[in-house]
Coordinates of N, CA and C in Angstrom, one line a residue:
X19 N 0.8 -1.2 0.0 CA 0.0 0.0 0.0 C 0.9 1.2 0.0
X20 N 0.3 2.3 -0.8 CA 1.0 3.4 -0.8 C 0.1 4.7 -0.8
X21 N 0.5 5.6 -0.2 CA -0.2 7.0 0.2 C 0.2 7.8 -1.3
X22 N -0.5 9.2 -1.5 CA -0.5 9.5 -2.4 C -0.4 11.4 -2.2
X23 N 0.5 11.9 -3.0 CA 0.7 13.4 -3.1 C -0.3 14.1 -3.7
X24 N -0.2 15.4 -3.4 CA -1.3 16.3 -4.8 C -1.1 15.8 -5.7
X25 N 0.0 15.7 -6.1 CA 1.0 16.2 -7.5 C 0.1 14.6 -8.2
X26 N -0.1 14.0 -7.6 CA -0.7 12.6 -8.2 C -2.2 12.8 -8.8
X27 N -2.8 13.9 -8.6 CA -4.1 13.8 -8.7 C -4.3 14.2 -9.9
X28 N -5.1 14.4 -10.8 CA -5.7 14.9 -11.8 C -7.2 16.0 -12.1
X29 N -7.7 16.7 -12.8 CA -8.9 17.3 -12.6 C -9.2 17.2 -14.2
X30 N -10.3 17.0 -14.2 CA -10.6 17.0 -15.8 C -12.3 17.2 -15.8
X31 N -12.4 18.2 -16.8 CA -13.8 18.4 -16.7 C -13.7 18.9 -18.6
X32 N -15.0 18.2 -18.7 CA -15.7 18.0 -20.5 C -14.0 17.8 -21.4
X33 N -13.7 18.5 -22.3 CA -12.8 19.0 -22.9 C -11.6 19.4 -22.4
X34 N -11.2 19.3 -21.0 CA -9.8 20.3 -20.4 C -9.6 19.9 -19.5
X35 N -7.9 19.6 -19.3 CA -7.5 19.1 -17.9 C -6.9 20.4 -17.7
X36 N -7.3 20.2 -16.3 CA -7.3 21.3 -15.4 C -6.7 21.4 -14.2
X37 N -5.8 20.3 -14.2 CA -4.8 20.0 -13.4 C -3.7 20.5 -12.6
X38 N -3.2 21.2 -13.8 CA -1.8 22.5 -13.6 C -2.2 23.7 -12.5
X39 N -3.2 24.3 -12.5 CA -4.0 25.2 -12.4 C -4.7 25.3 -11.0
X40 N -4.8 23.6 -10.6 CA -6.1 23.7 -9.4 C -5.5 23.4 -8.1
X41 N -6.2 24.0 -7.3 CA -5.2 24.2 -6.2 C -6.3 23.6 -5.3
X42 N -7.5 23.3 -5.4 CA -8.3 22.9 -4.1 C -9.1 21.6 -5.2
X43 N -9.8 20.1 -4.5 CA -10.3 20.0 -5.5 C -10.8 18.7 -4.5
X44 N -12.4 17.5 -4.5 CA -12.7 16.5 -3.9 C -14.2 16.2 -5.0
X45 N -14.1 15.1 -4.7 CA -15.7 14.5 -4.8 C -16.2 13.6 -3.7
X46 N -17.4 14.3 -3.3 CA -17.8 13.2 -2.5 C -19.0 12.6 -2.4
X47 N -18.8 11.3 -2.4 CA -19.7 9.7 -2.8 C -20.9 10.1 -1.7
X48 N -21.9 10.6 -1.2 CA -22.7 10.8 -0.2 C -24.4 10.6 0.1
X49 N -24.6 9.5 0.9 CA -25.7 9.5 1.3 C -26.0 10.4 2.7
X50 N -27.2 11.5 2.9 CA -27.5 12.4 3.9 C -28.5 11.3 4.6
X51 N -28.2 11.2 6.2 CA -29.2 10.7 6.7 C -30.3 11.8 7.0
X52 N -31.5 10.9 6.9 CA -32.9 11.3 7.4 C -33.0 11.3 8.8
X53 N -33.6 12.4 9.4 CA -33.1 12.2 10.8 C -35.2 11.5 11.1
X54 N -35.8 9.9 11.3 CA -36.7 9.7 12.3 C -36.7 9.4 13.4
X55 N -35.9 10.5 14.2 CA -36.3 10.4 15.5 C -37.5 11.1 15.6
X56 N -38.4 10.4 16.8 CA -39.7 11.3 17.3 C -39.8 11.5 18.7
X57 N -40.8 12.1 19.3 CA -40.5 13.0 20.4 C -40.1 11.7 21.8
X58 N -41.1 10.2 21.7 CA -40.9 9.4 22.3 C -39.9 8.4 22.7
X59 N -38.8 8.6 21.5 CA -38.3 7.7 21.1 C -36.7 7.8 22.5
X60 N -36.0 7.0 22.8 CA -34.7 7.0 24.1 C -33.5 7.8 23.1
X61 N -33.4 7.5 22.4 CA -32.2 8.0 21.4 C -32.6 8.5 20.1
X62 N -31.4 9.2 19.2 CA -31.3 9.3 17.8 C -31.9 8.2 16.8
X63 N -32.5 8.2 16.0 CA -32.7 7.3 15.0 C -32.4 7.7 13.2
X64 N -31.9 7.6 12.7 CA -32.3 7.9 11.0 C -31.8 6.5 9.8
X65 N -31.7 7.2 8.8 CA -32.0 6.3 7.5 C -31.5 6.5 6.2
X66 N -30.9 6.4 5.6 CA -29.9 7.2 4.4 C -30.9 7.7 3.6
X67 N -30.6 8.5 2.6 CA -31.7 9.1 1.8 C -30.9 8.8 0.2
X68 N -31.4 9.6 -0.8 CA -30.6 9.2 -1.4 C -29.5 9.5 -2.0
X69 N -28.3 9.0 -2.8 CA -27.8 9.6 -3.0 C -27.7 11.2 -3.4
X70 N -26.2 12.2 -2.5 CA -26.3 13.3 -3.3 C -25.1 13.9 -3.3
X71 N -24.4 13.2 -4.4 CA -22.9 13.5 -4.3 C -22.6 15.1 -4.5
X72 N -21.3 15.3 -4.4 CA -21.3 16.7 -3.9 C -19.8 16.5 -4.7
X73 N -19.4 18.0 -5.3 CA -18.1 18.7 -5.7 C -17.5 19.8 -5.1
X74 N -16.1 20.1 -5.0 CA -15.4 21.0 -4.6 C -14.1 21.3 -5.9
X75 N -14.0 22.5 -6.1 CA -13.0 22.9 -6.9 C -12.4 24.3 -6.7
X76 N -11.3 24.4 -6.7 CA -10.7 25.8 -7.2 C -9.5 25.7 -7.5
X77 N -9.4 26.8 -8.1 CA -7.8 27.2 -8.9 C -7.6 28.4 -8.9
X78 N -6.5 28.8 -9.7 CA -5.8 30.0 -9.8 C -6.1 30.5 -11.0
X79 N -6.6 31.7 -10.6 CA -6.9 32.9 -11.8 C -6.4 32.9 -12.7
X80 N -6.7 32.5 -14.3 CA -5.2 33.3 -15.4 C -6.0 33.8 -16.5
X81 N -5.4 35.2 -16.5 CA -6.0 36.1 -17.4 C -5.7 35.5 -19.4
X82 N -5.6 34.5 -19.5 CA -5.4 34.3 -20.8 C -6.3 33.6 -21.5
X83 N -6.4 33.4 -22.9 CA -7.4 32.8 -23.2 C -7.7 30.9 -22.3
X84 N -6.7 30.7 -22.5 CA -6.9 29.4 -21.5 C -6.8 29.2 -20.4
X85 N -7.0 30.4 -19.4 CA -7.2 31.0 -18.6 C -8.4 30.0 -17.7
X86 N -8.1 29.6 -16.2 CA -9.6 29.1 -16.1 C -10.6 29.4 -16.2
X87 N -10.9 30.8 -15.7 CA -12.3 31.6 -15.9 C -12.8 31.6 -17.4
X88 N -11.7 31.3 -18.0 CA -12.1 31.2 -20.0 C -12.8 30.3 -20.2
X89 N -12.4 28.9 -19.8 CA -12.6 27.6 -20.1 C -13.9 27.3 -19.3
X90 N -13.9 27.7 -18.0 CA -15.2 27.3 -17.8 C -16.3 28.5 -17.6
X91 N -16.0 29.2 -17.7 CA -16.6 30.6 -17.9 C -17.7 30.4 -19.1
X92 N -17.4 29.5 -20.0 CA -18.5 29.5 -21.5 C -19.0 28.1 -21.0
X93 N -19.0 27.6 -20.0 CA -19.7 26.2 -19.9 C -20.9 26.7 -18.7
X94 N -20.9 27.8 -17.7 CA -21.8 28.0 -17.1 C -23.6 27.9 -17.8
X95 N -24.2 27.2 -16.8 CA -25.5 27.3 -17.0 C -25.7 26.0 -18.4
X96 N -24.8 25.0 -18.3 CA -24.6 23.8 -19.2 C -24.6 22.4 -18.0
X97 N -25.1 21.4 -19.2 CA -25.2 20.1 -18.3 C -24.3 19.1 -18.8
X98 N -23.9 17.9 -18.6 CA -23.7 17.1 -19.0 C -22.2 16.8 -19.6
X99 N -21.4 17.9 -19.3 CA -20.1 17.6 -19.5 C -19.7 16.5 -18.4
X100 N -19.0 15.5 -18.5 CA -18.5 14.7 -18.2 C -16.8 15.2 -17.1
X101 N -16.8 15.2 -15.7 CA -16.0 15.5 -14.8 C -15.6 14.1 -14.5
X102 N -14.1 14.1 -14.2 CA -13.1 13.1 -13.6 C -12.0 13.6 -12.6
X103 N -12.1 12.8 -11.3 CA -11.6 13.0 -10.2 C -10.3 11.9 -10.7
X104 N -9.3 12.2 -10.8 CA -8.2 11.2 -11.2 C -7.4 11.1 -9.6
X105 N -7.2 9.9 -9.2 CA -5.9 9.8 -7.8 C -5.5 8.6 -7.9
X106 N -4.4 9.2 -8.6 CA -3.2 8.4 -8.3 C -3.0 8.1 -10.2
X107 N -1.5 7.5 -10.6 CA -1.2 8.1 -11.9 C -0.6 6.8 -13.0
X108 N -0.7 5.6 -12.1 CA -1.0 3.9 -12.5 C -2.0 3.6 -13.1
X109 N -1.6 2.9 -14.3 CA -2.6 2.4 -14.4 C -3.6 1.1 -13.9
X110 N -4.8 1.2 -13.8 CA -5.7 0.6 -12.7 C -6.0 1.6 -11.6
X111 N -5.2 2.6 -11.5 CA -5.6 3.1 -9.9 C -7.1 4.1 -10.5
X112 N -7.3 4.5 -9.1 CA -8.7 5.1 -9.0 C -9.0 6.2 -9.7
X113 N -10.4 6.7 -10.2 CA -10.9 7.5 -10.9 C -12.9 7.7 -10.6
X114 N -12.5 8.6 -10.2 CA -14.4 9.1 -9.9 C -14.8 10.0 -11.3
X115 N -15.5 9.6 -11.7 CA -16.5 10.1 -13.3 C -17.6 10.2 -12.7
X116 N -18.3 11.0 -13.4 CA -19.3 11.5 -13.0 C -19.7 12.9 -14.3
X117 N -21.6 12.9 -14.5 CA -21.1 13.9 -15.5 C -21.9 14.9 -14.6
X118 N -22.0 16.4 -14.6 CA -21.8 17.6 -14.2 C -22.8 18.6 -15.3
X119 N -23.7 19.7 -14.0 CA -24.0 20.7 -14.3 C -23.1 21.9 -13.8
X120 N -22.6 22.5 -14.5 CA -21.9 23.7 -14.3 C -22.4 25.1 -14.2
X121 N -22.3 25.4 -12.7 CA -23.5 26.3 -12.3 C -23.0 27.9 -11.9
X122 N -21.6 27.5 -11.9 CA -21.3 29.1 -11.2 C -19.3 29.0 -11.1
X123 N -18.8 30.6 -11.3 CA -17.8 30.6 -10.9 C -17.7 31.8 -10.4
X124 N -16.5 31.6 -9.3 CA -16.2 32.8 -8.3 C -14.6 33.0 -8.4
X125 N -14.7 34.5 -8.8 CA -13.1 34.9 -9.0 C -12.8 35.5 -7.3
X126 N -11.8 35.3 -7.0 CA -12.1 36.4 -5.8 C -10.6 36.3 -5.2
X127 N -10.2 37.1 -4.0 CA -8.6 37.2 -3.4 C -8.9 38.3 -2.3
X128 N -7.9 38.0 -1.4 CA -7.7 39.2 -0.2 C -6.9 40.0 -0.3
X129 N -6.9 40.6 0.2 CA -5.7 41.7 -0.4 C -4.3 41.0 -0.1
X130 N -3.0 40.8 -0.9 CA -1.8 40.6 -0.9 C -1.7 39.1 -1.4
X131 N -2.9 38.7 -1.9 CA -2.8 36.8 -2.1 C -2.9 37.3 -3.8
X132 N -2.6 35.7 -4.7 CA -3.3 35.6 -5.8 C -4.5 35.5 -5.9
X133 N -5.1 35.8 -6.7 CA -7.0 35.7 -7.2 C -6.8 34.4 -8.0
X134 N -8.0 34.1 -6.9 CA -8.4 32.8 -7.4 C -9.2 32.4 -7.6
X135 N -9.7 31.3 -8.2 CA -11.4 31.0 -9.2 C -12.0 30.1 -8.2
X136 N -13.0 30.0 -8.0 CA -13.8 28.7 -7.6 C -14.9 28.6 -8.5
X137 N -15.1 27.4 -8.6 CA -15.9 26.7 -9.6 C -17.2 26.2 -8.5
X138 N -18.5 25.7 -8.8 CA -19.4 25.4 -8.5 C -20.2 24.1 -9.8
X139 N -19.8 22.7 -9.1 CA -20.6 21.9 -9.8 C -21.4 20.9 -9.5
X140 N -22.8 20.8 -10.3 CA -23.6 20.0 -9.9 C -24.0 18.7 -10.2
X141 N -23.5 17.6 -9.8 CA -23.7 16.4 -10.2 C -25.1 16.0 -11.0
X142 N -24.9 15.2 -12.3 CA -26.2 15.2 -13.0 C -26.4 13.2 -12.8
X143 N -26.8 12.8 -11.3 CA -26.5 11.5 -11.1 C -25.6 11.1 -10.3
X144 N -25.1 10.1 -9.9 CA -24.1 10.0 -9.5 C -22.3 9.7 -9.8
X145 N -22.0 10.0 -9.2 CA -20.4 9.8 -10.2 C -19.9 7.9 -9.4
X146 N -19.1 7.3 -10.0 CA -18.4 6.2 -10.3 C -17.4 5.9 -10.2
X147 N -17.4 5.3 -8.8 CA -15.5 4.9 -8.5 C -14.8 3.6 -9.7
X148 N -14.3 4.3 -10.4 CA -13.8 3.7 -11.7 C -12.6 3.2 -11.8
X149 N -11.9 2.3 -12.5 CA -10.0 2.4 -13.1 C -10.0 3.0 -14.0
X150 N -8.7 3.5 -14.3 CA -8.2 4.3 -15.5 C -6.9 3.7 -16.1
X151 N -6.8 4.0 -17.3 CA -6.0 3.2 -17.8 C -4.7 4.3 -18.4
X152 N -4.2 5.4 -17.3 CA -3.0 6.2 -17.0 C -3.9 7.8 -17.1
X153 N -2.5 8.4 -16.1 CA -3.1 10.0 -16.8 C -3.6 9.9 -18.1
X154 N -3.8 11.5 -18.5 CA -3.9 12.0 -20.1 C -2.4 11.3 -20.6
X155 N -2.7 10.9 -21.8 CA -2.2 10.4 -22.9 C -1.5 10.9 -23.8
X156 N -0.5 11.5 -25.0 CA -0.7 12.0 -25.8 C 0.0 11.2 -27.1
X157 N -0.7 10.5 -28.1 CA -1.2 9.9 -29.2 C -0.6 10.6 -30.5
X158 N 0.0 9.6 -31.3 CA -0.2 9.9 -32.9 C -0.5 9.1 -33.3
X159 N -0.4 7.7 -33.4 CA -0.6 6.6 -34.2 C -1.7 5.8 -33.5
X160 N -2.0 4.8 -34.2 CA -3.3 3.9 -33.3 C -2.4 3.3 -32.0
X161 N -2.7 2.2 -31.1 CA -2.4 2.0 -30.2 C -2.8 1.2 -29.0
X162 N -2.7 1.2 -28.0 CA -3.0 0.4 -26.5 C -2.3 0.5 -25.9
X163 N -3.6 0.3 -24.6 CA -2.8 0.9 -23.1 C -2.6 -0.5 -22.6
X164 N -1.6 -0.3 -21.6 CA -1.9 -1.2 -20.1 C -3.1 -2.2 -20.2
X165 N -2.7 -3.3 -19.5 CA -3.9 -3.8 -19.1 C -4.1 -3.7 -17.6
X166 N -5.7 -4.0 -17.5 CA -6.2 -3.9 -15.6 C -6.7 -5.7 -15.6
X167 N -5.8 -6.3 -15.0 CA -6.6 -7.5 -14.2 C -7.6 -7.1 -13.1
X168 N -9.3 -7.6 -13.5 CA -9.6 -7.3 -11.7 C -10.2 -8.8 -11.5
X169 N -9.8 -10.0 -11.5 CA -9.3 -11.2 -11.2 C -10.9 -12.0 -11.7
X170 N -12.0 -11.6 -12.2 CA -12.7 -12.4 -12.3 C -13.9 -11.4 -13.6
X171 N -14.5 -12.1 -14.6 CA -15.7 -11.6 -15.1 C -16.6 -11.4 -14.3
X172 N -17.5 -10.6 -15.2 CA -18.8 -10.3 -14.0 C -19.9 -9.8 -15.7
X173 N -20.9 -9.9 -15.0 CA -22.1 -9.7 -16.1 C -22.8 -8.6 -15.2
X174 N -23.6 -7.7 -16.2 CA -24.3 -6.6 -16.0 C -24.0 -4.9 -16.4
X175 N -24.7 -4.3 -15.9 CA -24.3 -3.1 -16.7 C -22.9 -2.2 -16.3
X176 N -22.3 -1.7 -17.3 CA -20.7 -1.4 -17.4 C -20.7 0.0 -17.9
X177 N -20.0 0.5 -17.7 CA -19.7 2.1 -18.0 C -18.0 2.5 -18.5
X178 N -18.2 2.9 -19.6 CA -16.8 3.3 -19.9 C -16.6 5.0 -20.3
X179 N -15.6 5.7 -19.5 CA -15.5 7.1 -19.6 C -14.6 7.6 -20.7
X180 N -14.6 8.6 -21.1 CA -13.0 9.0 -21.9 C -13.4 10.5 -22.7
X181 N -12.1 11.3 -22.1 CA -12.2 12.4 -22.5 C -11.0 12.8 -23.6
X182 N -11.4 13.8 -24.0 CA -10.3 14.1 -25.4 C -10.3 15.4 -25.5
X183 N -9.1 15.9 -25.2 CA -8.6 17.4 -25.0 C -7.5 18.3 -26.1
X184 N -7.2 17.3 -26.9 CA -6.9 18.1 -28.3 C -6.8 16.6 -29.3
X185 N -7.3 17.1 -30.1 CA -7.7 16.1 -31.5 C -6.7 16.6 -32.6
X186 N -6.1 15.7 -32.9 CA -5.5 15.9 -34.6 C -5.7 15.4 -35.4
X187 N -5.3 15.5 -37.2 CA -5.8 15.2 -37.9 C -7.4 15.7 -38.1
X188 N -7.6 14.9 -39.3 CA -9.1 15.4 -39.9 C -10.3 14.7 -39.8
X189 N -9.3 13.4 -39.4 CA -10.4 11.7 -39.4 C -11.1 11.4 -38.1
X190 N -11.9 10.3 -37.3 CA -12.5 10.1 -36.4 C -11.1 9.7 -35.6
X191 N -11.5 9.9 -34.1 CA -10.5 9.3 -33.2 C -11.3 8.0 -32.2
X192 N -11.1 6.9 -32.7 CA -12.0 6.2 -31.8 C -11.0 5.4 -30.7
X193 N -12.0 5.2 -29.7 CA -11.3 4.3 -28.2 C -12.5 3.4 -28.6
X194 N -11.9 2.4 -28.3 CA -12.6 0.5 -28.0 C -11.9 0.0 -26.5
X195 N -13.1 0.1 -26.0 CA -12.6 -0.8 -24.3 C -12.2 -2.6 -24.9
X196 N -11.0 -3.5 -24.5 CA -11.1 -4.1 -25.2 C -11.3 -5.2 -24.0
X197 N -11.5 -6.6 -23.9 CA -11.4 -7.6 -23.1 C -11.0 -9.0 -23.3
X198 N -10.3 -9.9 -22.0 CA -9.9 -11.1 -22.6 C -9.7 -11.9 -21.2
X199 N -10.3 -13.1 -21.6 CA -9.9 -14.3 -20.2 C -8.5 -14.2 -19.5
X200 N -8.1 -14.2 -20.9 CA -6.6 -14.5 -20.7 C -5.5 -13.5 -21.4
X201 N -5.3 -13.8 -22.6 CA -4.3 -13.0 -23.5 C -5.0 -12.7 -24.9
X202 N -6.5 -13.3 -25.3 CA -6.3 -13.0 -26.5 C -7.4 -11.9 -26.6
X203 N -7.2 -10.6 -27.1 CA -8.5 -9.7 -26.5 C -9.2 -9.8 -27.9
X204 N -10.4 -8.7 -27.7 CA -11.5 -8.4 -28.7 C -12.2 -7.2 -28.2
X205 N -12.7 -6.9 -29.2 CA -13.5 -5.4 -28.4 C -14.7 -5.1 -28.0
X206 N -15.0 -4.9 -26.8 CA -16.3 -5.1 -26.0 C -17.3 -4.5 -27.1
X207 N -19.0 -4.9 -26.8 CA -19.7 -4.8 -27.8 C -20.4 -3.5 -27.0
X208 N -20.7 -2.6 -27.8 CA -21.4 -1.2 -27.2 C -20.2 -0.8 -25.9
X209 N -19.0 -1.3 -26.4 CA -18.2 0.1 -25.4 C -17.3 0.9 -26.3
X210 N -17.6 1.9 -27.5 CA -16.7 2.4 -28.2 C -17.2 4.0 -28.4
X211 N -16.2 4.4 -28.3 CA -16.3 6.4 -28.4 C -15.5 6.5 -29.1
X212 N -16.4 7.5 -30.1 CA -15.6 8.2 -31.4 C -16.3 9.2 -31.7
X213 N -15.0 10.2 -31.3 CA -14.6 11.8 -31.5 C -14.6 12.8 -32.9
X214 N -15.0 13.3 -33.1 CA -14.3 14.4 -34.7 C -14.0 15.6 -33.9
X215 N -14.1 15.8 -32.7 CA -14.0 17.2 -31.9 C -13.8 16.7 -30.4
X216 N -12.5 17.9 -29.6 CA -12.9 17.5 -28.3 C -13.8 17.6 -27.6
X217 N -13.7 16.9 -26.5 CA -15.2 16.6 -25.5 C -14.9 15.5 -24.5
X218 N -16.1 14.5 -24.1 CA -16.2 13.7 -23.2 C -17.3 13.1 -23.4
X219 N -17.3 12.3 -23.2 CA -18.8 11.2 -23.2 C -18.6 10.3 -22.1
X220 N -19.6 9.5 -21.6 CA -19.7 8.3 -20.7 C -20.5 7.4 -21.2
X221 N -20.5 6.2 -21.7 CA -21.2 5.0 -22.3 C -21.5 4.2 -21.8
X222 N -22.6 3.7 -21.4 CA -23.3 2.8 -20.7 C -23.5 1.6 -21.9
X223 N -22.7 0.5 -20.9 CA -23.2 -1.0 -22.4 C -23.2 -2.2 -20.7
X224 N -23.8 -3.6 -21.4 CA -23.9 -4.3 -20.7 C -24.1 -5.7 -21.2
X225 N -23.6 -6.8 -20.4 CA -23.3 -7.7 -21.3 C -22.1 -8.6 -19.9
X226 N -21.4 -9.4 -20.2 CA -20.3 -10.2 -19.3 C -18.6 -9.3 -20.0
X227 N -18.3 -8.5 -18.9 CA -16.9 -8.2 -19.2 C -16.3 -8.8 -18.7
X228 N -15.4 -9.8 -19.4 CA -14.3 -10.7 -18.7 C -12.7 -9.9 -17.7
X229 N -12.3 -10.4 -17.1 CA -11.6 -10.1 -15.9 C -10.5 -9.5 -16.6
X230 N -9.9 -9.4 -17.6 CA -8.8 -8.3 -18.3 C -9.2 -7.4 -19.1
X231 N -9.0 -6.3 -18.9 CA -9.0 -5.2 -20.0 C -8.1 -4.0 -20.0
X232 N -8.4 -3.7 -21.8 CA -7.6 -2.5 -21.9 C -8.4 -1.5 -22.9
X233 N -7.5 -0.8 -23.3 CA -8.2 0.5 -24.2 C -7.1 0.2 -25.5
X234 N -8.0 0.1 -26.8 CA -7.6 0.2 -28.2 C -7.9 1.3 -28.8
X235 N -6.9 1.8 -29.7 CA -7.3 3.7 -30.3 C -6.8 3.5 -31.5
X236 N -7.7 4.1 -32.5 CA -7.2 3.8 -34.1 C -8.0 5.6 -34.6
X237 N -7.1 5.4 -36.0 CA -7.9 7.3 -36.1 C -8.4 6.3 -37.1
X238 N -9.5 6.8 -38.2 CA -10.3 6.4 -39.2 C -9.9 7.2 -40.2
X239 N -9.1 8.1 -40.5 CA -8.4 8.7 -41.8 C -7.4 9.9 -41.1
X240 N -6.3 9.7 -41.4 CA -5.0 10.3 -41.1 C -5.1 9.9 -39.4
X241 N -4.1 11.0 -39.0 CA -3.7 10.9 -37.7 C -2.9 12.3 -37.2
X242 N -2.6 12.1 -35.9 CA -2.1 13.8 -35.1 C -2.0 13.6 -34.1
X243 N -2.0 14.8 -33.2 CA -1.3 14.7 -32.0 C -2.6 14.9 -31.3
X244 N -2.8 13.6 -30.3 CA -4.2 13.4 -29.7 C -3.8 13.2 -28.4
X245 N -4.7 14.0 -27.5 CA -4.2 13.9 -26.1 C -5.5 13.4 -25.1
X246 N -5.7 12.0 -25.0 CA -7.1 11.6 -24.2 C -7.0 10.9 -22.7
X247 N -8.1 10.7 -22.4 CA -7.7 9.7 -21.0 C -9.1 8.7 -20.6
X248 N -9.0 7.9 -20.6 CA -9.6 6.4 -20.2 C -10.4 5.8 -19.3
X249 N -11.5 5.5 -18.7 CA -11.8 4.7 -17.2 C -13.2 4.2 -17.5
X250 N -13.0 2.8 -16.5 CA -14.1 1.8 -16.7 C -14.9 1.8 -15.6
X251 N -15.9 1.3 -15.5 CA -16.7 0.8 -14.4 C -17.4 -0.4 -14.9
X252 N -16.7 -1.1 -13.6 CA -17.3 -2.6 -13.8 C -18.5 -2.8 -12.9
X253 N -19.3 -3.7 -13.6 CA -20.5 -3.9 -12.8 C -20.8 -4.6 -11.4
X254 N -21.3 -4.3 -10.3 CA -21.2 -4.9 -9.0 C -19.9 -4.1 -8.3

């Protein structure tokens, strides 16, 4: 077992890692209890309710076009971008996805500090303690990652994340989650994302994903400098 630094974490929200930049940053998985206690009762009583996961973010001000307040500044009052909590920089290690209403940002500082942004986001669902299959990436040719042993198949519904933060070339950029008993893979059915633009998606497919997998990347006409990042959720 090993503990883990900032410097290990990652932030990634729709189109842009946001990593370099963020200085405060959590997700948290949360059920609120219901308080039924009543006036008779000797003690406390309650009961989870349901989920209502919750975000925290901020970073540092930068006046330029890629500037945070830039980047998420034109996503306010938008749903459905796709957020990833990245910790730790192995692949297999952990990754919370989740996709996101983007509700608000706050520039602000005290006098003698740097100005800094806070962000405000609203989970659309709940987010998904996931593997990933390494930080961001950056790509020219087709390829594969790593593989994740998680020691046994399982059947039912599966989720695969992946975001893409600069695209090259002219042609499609596609990811195939791929899987295999053993050593010989194939590419899972209804787990594939394909890009002409950056962004983020989350794909819901279902079916038996066997106990190994990885991520396969092919461009569909030319190729460039492609920079994306990867994570699965297995069922159960």
């Amino acid at each position: 077992m090993a503990v883990l630094w900032s410097n290990q974490l990652r932030w990634y929200v729709g189109a842009y890692d946001l990593s370099t930049a963020t200085t405060r940053s959590s997700v948290m998985l949360h059920s609120p209890a219901l308080d039924k206690t009543v006036y008779v009762d000797a003690s406390e009583s309650s009961s989870p309710d349901v989920r209502r996961d919750e975000v925290e973010w901020a970073g540092l001000f930068e006046d330029g076009t890629r500037g945070l307040d830039a980047l998420i500044g034109t996503l306010i009052g938008t749903r459905g971008d796709m957020l990833s909590y990245v910790v730790g920089t192995a692949t297999g290690a952990r990754a919370y996805c989740g996709t996101v209403g983007i509700m608000a940002i706050k520039p602000g500082a005290r006098l003698g500090e740097l100005v800094r942004v806070e962000g405000t986001f609203k989970p659309d669902g709940l987010f998904d303690p996931t593997r990933h299959f390494g930080p961001s990436q950056v790509v020219t040719t087709a390829g594969t990652s790593g593989t994740i042993g998680d020691g046994a198949a399982s059947t039912g519904t599966h989720r695969l994340f992946v975001h893409v933060f600069r695209l090259g070339g002219a042609g499609t950029f596609i990811v195939n989650l791929q899987d295999a008993a053993t050593a010989v893979y194939a590419d899972v059915a209804g787990a594939t994302a394909s890009f002409t633009a950056i962004g983020s998606t989350a794909i819901q497919f279902t079916g038996t994903l066997r106990a190994n997998t990885k991520l396969n990347w092919t461009f569909n006409a030319g190729s460039g400098s492609t920079d994306f990042f990867g994570a699965y959720r297995r069922s159960g």
